[in-house]
Amino acid sequence: MSDAVIHLWPGLPKARIHPNIYGHFAEHLGRCIYEGVWVGPHGLAPHADGVRLDVIAALKQLRAPVVRWPGGCFADDYHWRQGIGPVEKRPTTANLWWRQTEPNAFGTDEFLRFCRAVGAEPYICCNVGSGSPREAREWLEYCNFGGDSSLTRLREATAGAPYGVRYWGVGNESWGCGGRFRGADYAKEYAHFATYLRALDPSIELIASGTHYGDYKDPILNTWNKDFCEEMHHADLIDHLSIHRYFSRGGGVSFTDAEYHAVFADLITLERDLELTEAVLRYFYPDKHVGIAVDEWGMWHPEATVENGLEQAGTLRDAVFAGAVLNLFNRWARRVTMANLAQTVNVLHCLAATDGPNFYLTPTYHVFDMMRRHMGANLVTQEIETPAYEGHPLGLGKKLDVPALSVSASISGKRLHLTVANQTAQQDLEASVIIHEARLAAAVGRLLHAESPRAVNTFEDPKRVASRRIKVDHAKNEVVFAFPRHSFTAFSLTLE
Ligand code: AHR
């Protein structure tokens, strides 16, 4: 008898999983951009036009769909004109949120060249906090306008044809570092900015800054999304509403098993954010499908501080957790249109770490690699019978059952993709996977596991936590899979 049963109905596909759910976020913060992405023309690491080749190769392998830039909090004090033209003429400025000096060597053209090299769509977040609708609209003109103007001539001198940047965010965390607006006040600002952006280029997608609910006791934040949507009644001006969510329990590497479990319990609050945000969007925009963009998410451990540039170690726990979050986004494919892990290199829940020419991939990178096939596939109807443990999600004020296994499945053609996170620290589990109304022809799998959930990769031992192929014996339509404690597994099942 198996511990759990996973039922899949590949003949009952649901929503398409938007590839942008597997997106990234790179801010001018600590060593994310400078050193992490950009080493410049005289950099110590191998590079193309100043961008690290190891980072380009890693993101290309993931088929990274979208990168959000330049922040974060940095975005609401960024003036894009300071980052274009000859580098020696660009000013150095204060990066006020992250207490650094900004050399402005990596600006719009460098970012857009980086995205092209990776094959990702750029997502630019405009400055609402200390900027103006005019500054934002001129940025769009510089990037996208096909007609003749002084700004397009300026772009043509370095970059040539319009870049066609599709995603434009109007401010970041406008309830906090982005200007401390109330929801209704931000709605007025938003409509103001969005009117001019949309008029200049109707093909762009606009992202408004929203907030999560979960653990905030603050009554203003609890009604922010509602207050914003109620006031911003121009549905034509909004395509996505963003929410951010960071998680932390115990230290990054030093945590107890109870803390391992607690963070998976907290994931329930993200689902609650999605439910509440979806309800608001449905109510205020009944005739338009406005997506939810979780355009910052990840683990933020106590050791990541402004003083150390928000650097932290990335363990196997972080990776399994990332897999569970991505499974959740897949299951929410009907509404989640984008998600961006914070942040790409060296900062917070990163995919890769650098030190001069040295480089390694974190365990979380491998989860993104193992989940690649979900991008653009159709979510499959699923039902799970799984053991559960008791959890006390932060801010919910009640206990809930946390499923031991987190699952999502999708289909593209005859290929069924199944990804499973074992959310327990100590329990090896076996699950029967029953595929309804279809027969299996072949099955292959990959496993990400180590003896401890605290295992990390380092410059000295860069492959300590890496995925490996596993053998799968399959019967016609029922397979029994083993899911070791604190592991992440991906299967590719071919149907007859
Ligand atoms: O990712 C670090 C910071 O977290 C971002 O700048 C901000 O948007 C969020 O609060």
Short mmCIF file of C-alpha atoms and ligand atoms in Angstrom, two decimals:
data_model
loop_
_atom_site.label_atom_id
_atom_site.label_comp_id
_atom_site.label_asym_id
_atom_site.label_seq_id
_atom_site.Cartn_x
_atom_site.Cartn_y
_atom_site.Cartn_z
CA MET A 1 0.00 0.00 0.00
CA SER A 2 1.44 3.40 -0.98
CA ASP A 3 1.51 6.35 1.42
CA ALA A 4 -0.13 8.62 -1.15
CA VAL A 5 -2.09 8.46 -4.39
CA ILE A 6 -1.79 10.98 -7.22
CA HIS A 7 -4.62 10.82 -9.79
CA LEU A 8 -4.02 12.50 -13.14
CA TRP A 9 -6.47 13.06 -15.99
CA PRO A 10 -4.34 14.05 -19.00
CA GLY A 11 -7.49 14.05 -21.15
CA LEU A 12 -8.87 16.90 -19.02
CA PRO A 13 -6.43 19.77 -19.60
CA LYS A 14 -7.02 23.04 -17.81
CA ALA A 15 -5.35 26.43 -18.35
CA ARG A 16 -2.07 26.91 -20.25
CA ILE A 17 0.87 27.46 -17.90
CA HIS A 18 2.26 30.83 -18.87
CA PRO A 19 6.03 30.49 -19.44
CA ASN A 20 6.52 33.80 -17.58
CA ILE A 21 5.70 31.97 -14.31
CA TYR A 22 9.34 30.85 -14.59
CA GLY A 23 10.65 34.43 -14.69
CA HIS A 24 13.50 36.20 -12.90
CA PHE A 25 14.27 39.50 -11.24
CA ALA A 26 17.58 41.40 -11.24
CA GLU A 27 17.96 44.60 -9.24
CA HIS A 28 20.80 47.09 -8.75
CA LEU A 29 21.36 45.71 -5.29
CA GLY A 30 24.54 44.33 -3.74
CA ARG A 31 26.33 42.13 -6.29
CA CYS A 32 23.34 41.13 -8.39
CA ILE A 33 23.94 43.38 -11.41
CA TYR A 34 27.54 44.52 -10.81
CA GLU A 35 29.76 41.41 -10.57
CA GLY A 36 26.78 39.04 -10.83
CA VAL A 37 25.51 39.88 -14.31
CA TRP A 38 27.81 42.66 -15.47
CA VAL A 39 31.58 42.63 -15.25
CA GLY A 40 32.09 45.33 -17.89
CA PRO A 41 34.41 45.36 -20.88
CA HIS A 42 37.52 44.77 -18.73
CA GLY A 43 35.89 42.28 -16.37
CA LEU A 44 37.69 39.37 -14.71
CA ALA A 45 35.20 36.76 -15.88
CA PRO A 46 34.66 35.72 -19.51
CA HIS A 47 31.96 37.97 -20.94
CA ALA A 48 30.15 39.15 -24.05
CA ASP A 49 29.94 42.96 -24.19
CA GLY A 50 30.44 43.06 -20.41
CA VAL A 51 27.79 40.44 -19.48
CA ARG A 52 29.09 37.23 -17.88
CA LEU A 53 29.03 34.26 -20.24
CA ASP A 54 28.41 31.78 -17.42
CA VAL A 55 25.24 33.66 -16.44
CA ILE A 56 24.05 33.90 -20.04
CA ALA A 57 24.61 30.15 -20.55
CA ALA A 58 22.82 29.24 -17.31
CA LEU A 59 19.74 31.35 -18.12
CA LYS A 60 19.66 30.15 -21.72
CA GLN A 61 19.62 26.54 -20.55
CA LEU A 62 16.55 27.38 -18.41
CA ARG A 63 14.94 29.14 -21.38
CA ALA A 64 14.43 32.03 -18.96
CA PRO A 65 11.27 33.69 -20.28
CA VAL A 66 11.41 37.14 -18.68
CA VAL A 67 13.71 39.28 -16.51
CA ARG A 68 12.38 42.15 -14.39
CA TRP A 69 14.69 45.19 -13.94
CA PRO A 70 16.02 47.62 -12.54
CA GLY A 71 14.22 47.01 -9.21
CA GLY A 72 12.68 46.58 -6.69
CA CYS A 73 12.97 49.61 -4.49
CA PHE A 74 15.81 50.82 -6.72
CA ALA A 75 13.33 51.35 -9.59
CA ASP A 76 11.45 54.16 -7.85
CA ASP A 77 14.59 56.27 -7.65
CA TYR A 78 16.12 55.32 -11.00
CA HIS A 79 16.41 57.93 -13.71
CA TRP A 80 17.00 56.05 -16.93
CA ARG A 81 18.73 58.89 -18.80
CA GLN A 82 21.67 58.59 -16.39
CA GLY A 83 22.30 55.09 -17.78
CA ILE A 84 22.49 55.71 -21.53
CA GLY A 85 25.13 57.13 -23.87
CA PRO A 86 28.93 56.90 -23.54
CA VAL A 87 29.80 55.22 -20.24
CA GLU A 88 32.52 57.74 -19.37
CA LYS A 89 29.93 60.52 -19.48
CA ARG A 90 27.41 58.81 -17.21
CA PRO A 91 27.14 60.18 -13.67
CA THR A 92 27.68 58.19 -10.50
CA THR A 93 24.67 58.47 -8.22
CA ALA A 94 23.52 57.34 -4.81
CA ASN A 95 21.66 54.04 -4.65
CA LEU A 96 19.69 55.17 -1.66
CA TRP A 97 17.81 52.00 -0.68
CA TRP A 98 20.81 49.72 -0.82
CA ARG A 99 23.40 52.27 0.39
CA GLN A 100 25.77 51.89 -2.55
CA THR A 101 27.21 54.07 -5.27
CA GLU A 102 25.56 53.46 -8.63
CA PRO A 103 28.06 53.76 -11.49
CA ASN A 104 25.29 53.69 -14.13
CA ALA A 105 27.53 51.50 -16.31
CA PHE A 106 24.70 48.98 -16.70
CA GLY A 107 21.75 50.88 -18.13
CA THR A 108 18.89 50.36 -20.55
CA ASP A 109 20.96 49.26 -23.57
CA GLU A 110 23.12 46.90 -21.49
CA PHE A 111 20.01 45.35 -19.92
CA LEU A 112 18.26 44.91 -23.23
CA ARG A 113 21.37 43.38 -24.82
CA PHE A 114 21.58 41.00 -21.85
CA CYS A 115 17.95 39.93 -22.37
CA ARG A 116 18.60 39.37 -26.08
CA ALA A 117 21.66 37.26 -25.33
CA VAL A 118 19.62 35.11 -22.94
CA GLY A 119 16.50 35.01 -25.14
CA ALA A 120 14.30 36.47 -22.36
CA GLU A 121 11.62 39.16 -22.61
CA PRO A 122 12.62 42.32 -20.73
CA TYR A 123 10.27 43.69 -18.08
CA ILE A 124 11.07 47.30 -17.14
CA CYS A 125 9.75 48.76 -13.91
CA CYS A 126 9.25 52.55 -14.18
CA ASN A 127 9.92 55.14 -11.56
CA VAL A 128 6.70 56.44 -9.99
CA GLY A 129 8.12 57.33 -6.55
CA SER A 130 10.59 60.05 -7.63
CA GLY A 131 9.85 60.10 -11.37
CA SER A 132 7.10 61.45 -13.60
CA PRO A 133 4.73 60.22 -16.32
CA ARG A 134 6.85 62.17 -18.78
CA GLU A 135 10.07 60.42 -17.76
CA ALA A 136 8.38 57.00 -18.03
CA ARG A 137 6.79 57.79 -21.37
CA GLU A 138 10.13 59.01 -22.77
CA TRP A 139 11.78 55.80 -21.61
CA LEU A 140 9.17 53.88 -23.57
CA GLU A 141 9.76 56.14 -26.56
CA TYR A 142 13.51 55.48 -26.37
CA CYS A 143 12.92 51.71 -26.25
CA ASN A 144 9.96 51.13 -28.55
CA PHE A 145 9.08 54.07 -30.78
CA GLY A 146 9.49 53.28 -34.48
CA GLY A 147 9.01 56.83 -35.79
CA ASP A 148 11.55 59.62 -36.03
CA SER A 149 12.31 61.63 -32.87
CA SER A 150 15.36 62.90 -31.02
CA LEU A 151 15.09 59.97 -28.61
CA THR A 152 14.83 57.35 -31.32
CA ARG A 153 17.84 58.90 -33.06
CA LEU A 154 19.71 58.61 -29.79
CA ARG A 155 18.77 54.93 -29.54
CA GLU A 156 19.60 54.25 -33.17
CA ALA A 157 23.09 55.61 -32.63
CA THR A 158 23.87 52.75 -30.18
CA ALA A 159 21.23 50.09 -30.63
CA GLY A 160 19.43 50.46 -33.94
CA ALA A 161 15.84 49.29 -34.36
CA PRO A 162 13.20 49.55 -31.57
CA TYR A 163 13.63 46.99 -28.81
CA GLY A 164 9.90 46.24 -28.52
CA VAL A 165 9.87 45.95 -24.71
CA ARG A 166 6.52 44.37 -23.92
CA TYR A 167 6.22 44.48 -20.12
CA TRP A 168 6.13 47.80 -18.24
CA GLY A 169 5.62 48.05 -14.51
CA VAL A 170 4.24 51.28 -13.07
CA GLY A 171 6.18 51.56 -9.83
CA ASN A 172 7.28 48.95 -7.32
CA GLU A 173 5.75 48.31 -3.89
CA SER A 174 4.02 51.66 -4.16
CA TRP A 175 2.53 51.01 -0.70
CA GLY A 176 6.12 51.00 0.72
CA CYS A 177 9.48 52.09 -0.73
CA GLY A 178 7.72 53.16 -3.94
CA GLY A 179 6.12 56.23 -2.37
CA ARG A 180 4.03 55.00 0.58
CA PHE A 181 0.79 55.61 -1.28
CA ARG A 182 -2.58 54.49 -0.10
CA GLY A 183 -4.28 52.19 -2.62
CA ALA A 184 -6.71 54.84 -3.88
CA ASP A 185 -3.99 57.50 -4.24
CA TYR A 186 -1.72 55.13 -6.13
CA ALA A 187 -4.68 54.35 -8.44
CA LYS A 188 -4.76 58.00 -9.53
CA GLU A 189 -0.99 58.03 -10.12
CA TYR A 190 -1.23 54.72 -11.92
CA ALA A 191 -3.96 55.89 -14.32
CA HIS A 192 -1.92 59.02 -15.01
CA PHE A 193 1.26 57.10 -15.91
CA ALA A 194 -0.54 54.28 -17.72
CA THR A 195 -2.55 56.66 -19.93
CA TYR A 196 0.59 58.04 -21.55
CA LEU A 197 2.39 54.72 -21.77
CA ARG A 198 -0.58 53.00 -23.39
CA ALA A 199 -1.13 55.90 -25.81
CA LEU A 200 2.45 55.79 -27.05
CA ASP A 201 2.50 52.01 -27.52
CA PRO A 202 -0.85 50.17 -27.27
CA SER A 203 0.89 46.78 -27.67
CA ILE A 204 2.60 46.85 -24.25
CA GLU A 205 1.34 45.03 -21.13
CA LEU A 206 1.06 47.15 -18.00
CA ILE A 207 1.69 45.86 -14.50
CA ALA A 208 0.30 47.68 -11.46
CA SER A 209 1.86 47.39 -8.03
CA GLY A 210 -0.35 45.59 -5.52
CA THR A 211 0.36 43.87 -2.24
CA HIS A 212 -0.11 40.59 -0.46
CA TYR A 213 -2.42 40.23 2.54
CA GLY A 214 -1.28 37.35 4.74
CA ASP A 215 0.58 38.43 7.82
CA TYR A 216 -0.02 42.17 7.68
CA LYS A 217 -2.03 43.51 10.58
CA ASP A 218 -1.93 46.94 8.93
CA PRO A 219 -5.52 47.79 7.86
CA ILE A 220 -4.29 49.93 4.96
CA LEU A 221 -2.33 47.07 3.43
CA ASN A 222 -5.18 44.66 4.05
CA THR A 223 -7.43 46.65 1.75
CA TRP A 224 -4.78 47.97 -0.65
CA ASN A 225 -5.68 45.84 -3.69
CA LYS A 226 -9.39 46.50 -3.20
CA ASP A 227 -8.87 50.25 -2.72
CA PHE A 228 -6.64 50.39 -5.79
CA CYS A 229 -8.99 48.47 -8.09
CA GLU A 230 -12.08 50.33 -6.89
CA GLU A 231 -10.50 53.68 -7.79
CA MET A 232 -8.66 52.51 -10.93
CA HIS A 233 -11.78 51.75 -12.92
CA HIS A 234 -10.13 51.92 -16.35
CA ALA A 235 -9.80 48.22 -17.08
CA ASP A 236 -8.14 49.02 -20.41
CA LEU A 237 -5.11 50.38 -18.54
CA ILE A 238 -4.23 47.28 -16.51
CA ASP A 239 -3.05 43.85 -17.63
CA HIS A 240 -1.48 42.42 -14.46
CA LEU A 241 -1.58 43.26 -10.75
CA SER A 242 1.60 42.42 -8.88
CA ILE A 243 2.03 40.91 -5.43
CA HIS A 244 5.31 40.12 -3.63
CA ARG A 245 5.96 37.41 -1.09
CA TYR A 246 9.12 36.51 0.85
CA PHE A 247 9.46 33.62 3.32
CA SER A 248 11.72 32.98 6.30
CA ARG A 249 11.83 30.41 9.10
CA GLY A 250 14.98 29.85 11.11
CA GLY A 251 18.37 30.61 9.56
CA GLY A 252 19.30 30.05 5.94
CA VAL A 253 21.43 26.99 6.72
CA SER A 254 20.85 26.50 10.41
CA PHE A 255 17.22 25.57 10.91
CA THR A 256 15.37 22.85 12.78
CA ASP A 257 13.10 20.26 11.23
CA ALA A 258 10.18 22.16 12.78
CA GLU A 259 11.33 25.28 10.90
CA TYR A 260 11.69 23.24 7.73
CA HIS A 261 8.02 22.28 8.07
CA ALA A 262 6.90 25.75 9.13
CA VAL A 263 7.99 27.40 5.90
CA PHE A 264 5.91 24.97 3.84
CA ALA A 265 2.96 25.81 6.07
CA ASP A 266 3.55 29.51 5.31
CA LEU A 267 3.15 28.75 1.63
CA ILE A 268 -0.56 28.44 2.37
CA THR A 269 -0.61 32.21 2.93
CA LEU A 270 0.58 32.74 -0.65
CA GLU A 271 -2.36 30.71 -1.87
CA ARG A 272 -4.59 32.90 0.27
CA ASP A 273 -3.04 36.01 -1.33
CA LEU A 274 -3.88 34.58 -4.74
CA GLU A 275 -7.46 33.78 -3.72
CA LEU A 276 -8.12 37.24 -2.27
CA THR A 277 -6.43 39.05 -5.16
CA GLU A 278 -8.34 36.99 -7.70
CA ALA A 279 -11.64 37.79 -5.93
CA VAL A 280 -10.88 41.51 -6.11
CA LEU A 281 -9.88 41.36 -9.79
CA ARG A 282 -13.01 39.39 -10.69
CA TYR A 283 -15.24 41.82 -8.86
CA PHE A 284 -13.78 45.07 -10.20
CA TYR A 285 -12.81 43.89 -13.71
CA PRO A 286 -15.53 41.35 -14.54
CA ASP A 287 -15.07 41.75 -18.29
CA LYS A 288 -11.28 41.56 -18.43
CA HIS A 289 -8.83 38.85 -17.44
CA VAL A 290 -6.29 40.78 -15.38
CA GLY A 291 -3.44 38.46 -14.41
CA ILE A 292 -1.60 38.21 -11.10
CA ALA A 293 2.15 38.82 -11.43
CA VAL A 294 4.03 37.58 -8.37
CA ASP A 295 6.96 39.62 -9.58
CA GLU A 296 9.10 39.13 -6.47
CA TRP A 297 9.13 35.92 -4.46
CA GLY A 298 11.57 33.70 -2.64
CA MET A 299 13.30 32.94 0.64
CA TRP A 300 14.71 35.89 2.59
CA HIS A 301 16.78 34.56 5.48
CA PRO A 302 17.83 36.67 8.50
CA GLU A 303 21.50 36.63 7.46
CA ALA A 304 20.68 38.60 4.28
CA THR A 305 20.98 42.22 5.37
CA VAL A 306 21.53 45.53 3.61
CA GLU A 307 25.10 45.49 5.02
CA ASN A 308 26.00 42.27 3.17
CA GLY A 309 24.08 43.12 0.00
CA LEU A 310 21.28 40.67 0.89
CA GLU A 311 23.51 37.64 0.37
CA GLN A 312 22.60 34.27 1.87
CA ALA A 313 23.44 30.62 1.27
CA GLY A 314 20.99 28.59 -0.81
CA THR A 315 20.21 25.16 0.61
CA LEU A 316 18.35 22.13 -0.63
CA ARG A 317 15.45 23.34 1.54
CA ASP A 318 15.27 26.54 -0.53
CA ALA A 319 15.22 24.45 -3.70
CA VAL A 320 12.45 22.09 -2.55
CA PHE A 321 10.51 25.12 -1.39
CA ALA A 322 10.96 26.82 -4.79
CA GLY A 323 9.62 23.66 -6.41
CA ALA A 324 6.55 23.76 -4.16
CA VAL A 325 5.97 27.46 -4.99
CA LEU A 326 6.26 26.77 -8.73
CA ASN A 327 3.87 23.81 -8.36
CA LEU A 328 1.42 26.22 -6.73
CA PHE A 329 1.80 28.74 -9.56
CA ASN A 330 1.23 25.96 -12.10
CA ARG A 331 -1.97 24.96 -10.31
CA TRP A 332 -2.98 28.64 -10.46
CA ALA A 333 -2.26 28.88 -14.18
CA ARG A 334 -5.73 30.30 -14.79
CA ARG A 335 -4.74 33.54 -13.03
CA VAL A 336 -0.97 33.72 -12.41
CA THR A 337 0.48 35.24 -15.56
CA MET A 338 4.00 35.97 -14.32
CA ALA A 339 6.31 35.28 -11.39
CA ASN A 340 9.89 36.43 -10.82
CA LEU A 341 12.27 34.78 -8.40
CA ALA A 342 14.24 37.31 -6.31
CA GLN A 343 17.03 37.58 -7.35
CA THR A 344 18.99 36.12 -10.26
CA VAL A 345 22.64 36.19 -9.09
CA ASN A 346 24.28 36.54 -5.63
CA VAL A 347 21.27 38.19 -3.95
CA LEU A 348 18.58 36.49 -1.80
CA HIS A 349 17.12 33.29 -3.30
CA CYS A 350 19.51 33.33 -6.27
CA LEU A 351 20.12 30.83 -9.05
CA ALA A 352 23.88 31.34 -9.17
CA ALA A 353 26.75 32.76 -7.12
CA THR A 354 29.92 34.42 -8.39
CA ASP A 355 33.31 35.39 -7.01
CA GLY A 356 35.51 37.02 -9.65
CA PRO A 357 35.74 34.44 -12.45
CA ASN A 358 34.33 31.68 -10.20
CA PHE A 359 30.75 30.60 -10.46
CA TYR A 360 28.34 27.92 -9.23
CA LEU A 361 24.67 27.09 -9.55
CA THR A 362 22.52 26.90 -6.42
CA PRO A 363 20.22 23.92 -5.72
CA THR A 364 17.26 26.13 -6.73
CA TYR A 365 18.71 26.48 -10.24
CA HIS A 366 18.27 22.73 -10.68
CA VAL A 367 14.60 22.93 -9.75
CA PHE A 368 13.99 25.53 -12.48
CA ASP A 369 15.84 23.26 -14.89
CA MET A 370 13.75 20.25 -13.86
CA MET A 371 10.49 22.21 -14.29
CA ARG A 372 11.29 23.74 -17.69
CA ARG A 373 8.88 21.47 -19.54
CA HIS A 374 5.85 22.91 -17.74
CA MET A 375 6.41 26.23 -19.54
CA GLY A 376 3.64 26.68 -22.09
CA ALA A 377 2.15 23.22 -21.38
CA ASN A 378 -1.47 22.69 -20.26
CA LEU A 379 -2.18 22.10 -16.62
CA VAL A 380 -3.71 18.66 -16.06
CA THR A 381 -6.63 17.89 -13.74
CA GLN A 382 -5.24 16.22 -10.63
CA GLU A 383 -6.37 14.90 -7.26
CA ILE A 384 -4.05 13.87 -4.43
CA GLU A 385 -4.50 11.74 -1.35
CA THR A 386 -1.46 12.53 0.76
CA PRO A 387 -0.48 12.37 4.41
CA ALA A 388 -0.32 15.77 6.09
CA TYR A 389 1.29 17.44 9.08
CA GLU A 390 0.05 20.21 11.32
CA GLY A 391 1.19 23.71 10.40
CA HIS A 392 0.69 27.19 11.86
CA PRO A 393 1.08 29.57 8.92
CA LEU A 394 2.35 33.02 9.91
CA GLY A 395 -0.41 35.55 10.19
CA LEU A 396 -3.34 33.19 9.70
CA GLY A 397 -3.91 32.68 13.42
CA LYS A 398 -5.06 29.08 13.02
CA LYS A 399 -3.58 25.68 12.40
CA LEU A 400 -3.94 23.91 9.08
CA ASP A 401 -3.01 20.60 7.50
CA VAL A 402 0.08 20.86 5.32
CA PRO A 403 0.19 18.17 2.61
CA ALA A 404 3.36 16.07 2.73
CA LEU A 405 3.58 16.15 -1.05
CA SER A 406 3.20 19.17 -3.32
CA VAL A 407 2.30 18.20 -6.88
CA SER A 408 1.63 19.69 -10.30
CA ALA A 409 1.23 18.07 -13.70
CA SER A 410 0.94 19.38 -17.22
CA ILE A 411 0.72 17.98 -20.72
CA SER A 412 2.17 18.95 -24.08
CA GLY A 413 1.27 16.59 -26.91
CA LYS A 414 1.85 13.05 -25.64
CA ARG A 415 4.25 14.16 -22.88
CA LEU A 416 2.97 14.38 -19.33
CA HIS A 417 5.17 16.37 -16.92
CA LEU A 418 4.85 15.65 -13.23
CA THR A 419 6.79 17.47 -10.50
CA VAL A 420 6.65 16.59 -6.81
CA ALA A 421 8.16 18.20 -3.71
CA ASN A 422 8.42 16.12 -0.54
CA GLN A 423 7.61 18.78 2.07
CA THR A 424 8.67 16.65 5.03
CA ALA A 425 12.10 16.69 6.66
CA GLN A 426 12.07 13.06 7.84
CA GLN A 427 9.57 10.98 5.87
CA ASP A 428 10.43 8.95 2.79
CA LEU A 429 7.15 8.50 0.95
CA GLU A 430 5.85 6.28 -1.79
CA ALA A 431 3.03 7.39 -4.04
CA SER A 432 0.97 5.56 -6.64
CA VAL A 433 0.48 7.71 -9.69
CA ILE A 434 -2.71 6.70 -11.51
CA ILE A 435 -3.14 8.00 -15.02
CA HIS A 436 -6.78 7.95 -15.97
CA GLU A 437 -8.04 7.24 -19.47
CA ALA A 438 -4.55 6.95 -20.97
CA ARG A 439 -1.73 4.40 -21.14
CA LEU A 440 1.92 4.92 -20.41
CA ALA A 441 4.52 4.11 -23.05
CA ALA A 442 7.69 5.34 -21.33
CA ALA A 443 8.83 7.19 -18.22
CA VAL A 444 12.01 8.98 -17.18
CA GLY A 445 12.74 10.95 -14.04
CA ARG A 446 15.21 13.25 -12.29
CA LEU A 447 15.74 13.61 -8.56
CA LEU A 448 17.22 16.47 -6.55
CA HIS A 449 18.25 15.19 -3.16
CA ALA A 450 21.05 15.21 -0.58
CA GLU A 451 21.52 13.65 2.84
CA SER A 452 20.48 16.87 4.54
CA PRO A 453 18.04 19.67 3.62
CA ARG A 454 20.82 22.01 4.82
CA ALA A 455 23.17 20.90 2.01
CA VAL A 456 24.53 23.73 -0.15
CA ASN A 457 26.71 24.11 -3.23
CA THR A 458 29.95 26.07 -2.89
CA PHE A 459 32.82 27.20 -5.13
CA GLU A 460 34.82 24.21 -3.80
CA ASP A 461 31.98 21.70 -4.18
CA PRO A 462 29.66 23.16 -6.83
CA LYS A 463 27.77 19.94 -7.59
CA ARG A 464 27.03 18.67 -4.12
CA VAL A 465 23.33 19.29 -4.73
CA ALA A 466 22.54 18.58 -8.37
CA SER A 467 19.79 16.60 -10.05
CA ARG A 468 20.43 13.07 -11.24
CA ARG A 469 18.57 10.71 -13.51
CA ILE A 470 16.47 8.01 -11.85
CA LYS A 471 15.21 4.77 -13.28
CA VAL A 472 11.44 4.41 -13.50
CA ASP A 473 9.66 1.07 -13.86
CA HIS A 474 6.23 1.62 -15.26
CA ALA A 475 3.16 -0.52 -15.74
CA LYS A 476 0.40 0.46 -18.12
CA ASN A 477 -1.25 3.30 -16.33
CA GLU A 478 -0.16 3.04 -12.72
CA VAL A 479 3.32 3.66 -11.38
CA VAL A 480 4.67 3.64 -7.86
CA PHE A 481 7.23 6.37 -7.29
CA ALA A 482 9.46 6.91 -4.26
CA PHE A 483 9.85 10.43 -2.92
CA PRO A 484 12.73 10.66 -0.43
CA ARG A 485 12.43 13.10 2.43
CA HIS A 486 13.20 16.76 1.55
CA SER A 487 13.52 16.05 -2.15
CA PHE A 488 12.24 17.33 -5.45
CA THR A 489 11.43 14.99 -8.35
CA ALA A 490 10.42 15.56 -11.97
CA PHE A 491 9.01 12.92 -14.32
CA SER A 492 8.46 12.98 -18.00
CA LEU A 493 5.83 10.37 -18.90
CA THR A 494 5.13 9.51 -22.51
CA LEU A 495 1.57 8.41 -23.27
CA GLU A 496 0.70 5.84 -25.94
O1 AHR B 1 14.27 42.10 -3.44
C1 AHR B 1 14.65 43.02 -2.46
C2 AHR B 1 13.59 44.07 -2.18
O2 AHR B 1 12.46 43.47 -1.63
C3 AHR B 1 13.04 44.80 -3.38
O3 AHR B 1 13.85 45.87 -3.77
C4 AHR B 1 11.72 45.29 -2.89
O4 AHR B 1 10.77 45.45 -3.93
C5 AHR B 1 11.30 44.24 -1.89
O5 AHR B 1 10.82 44.77 -0.72
#
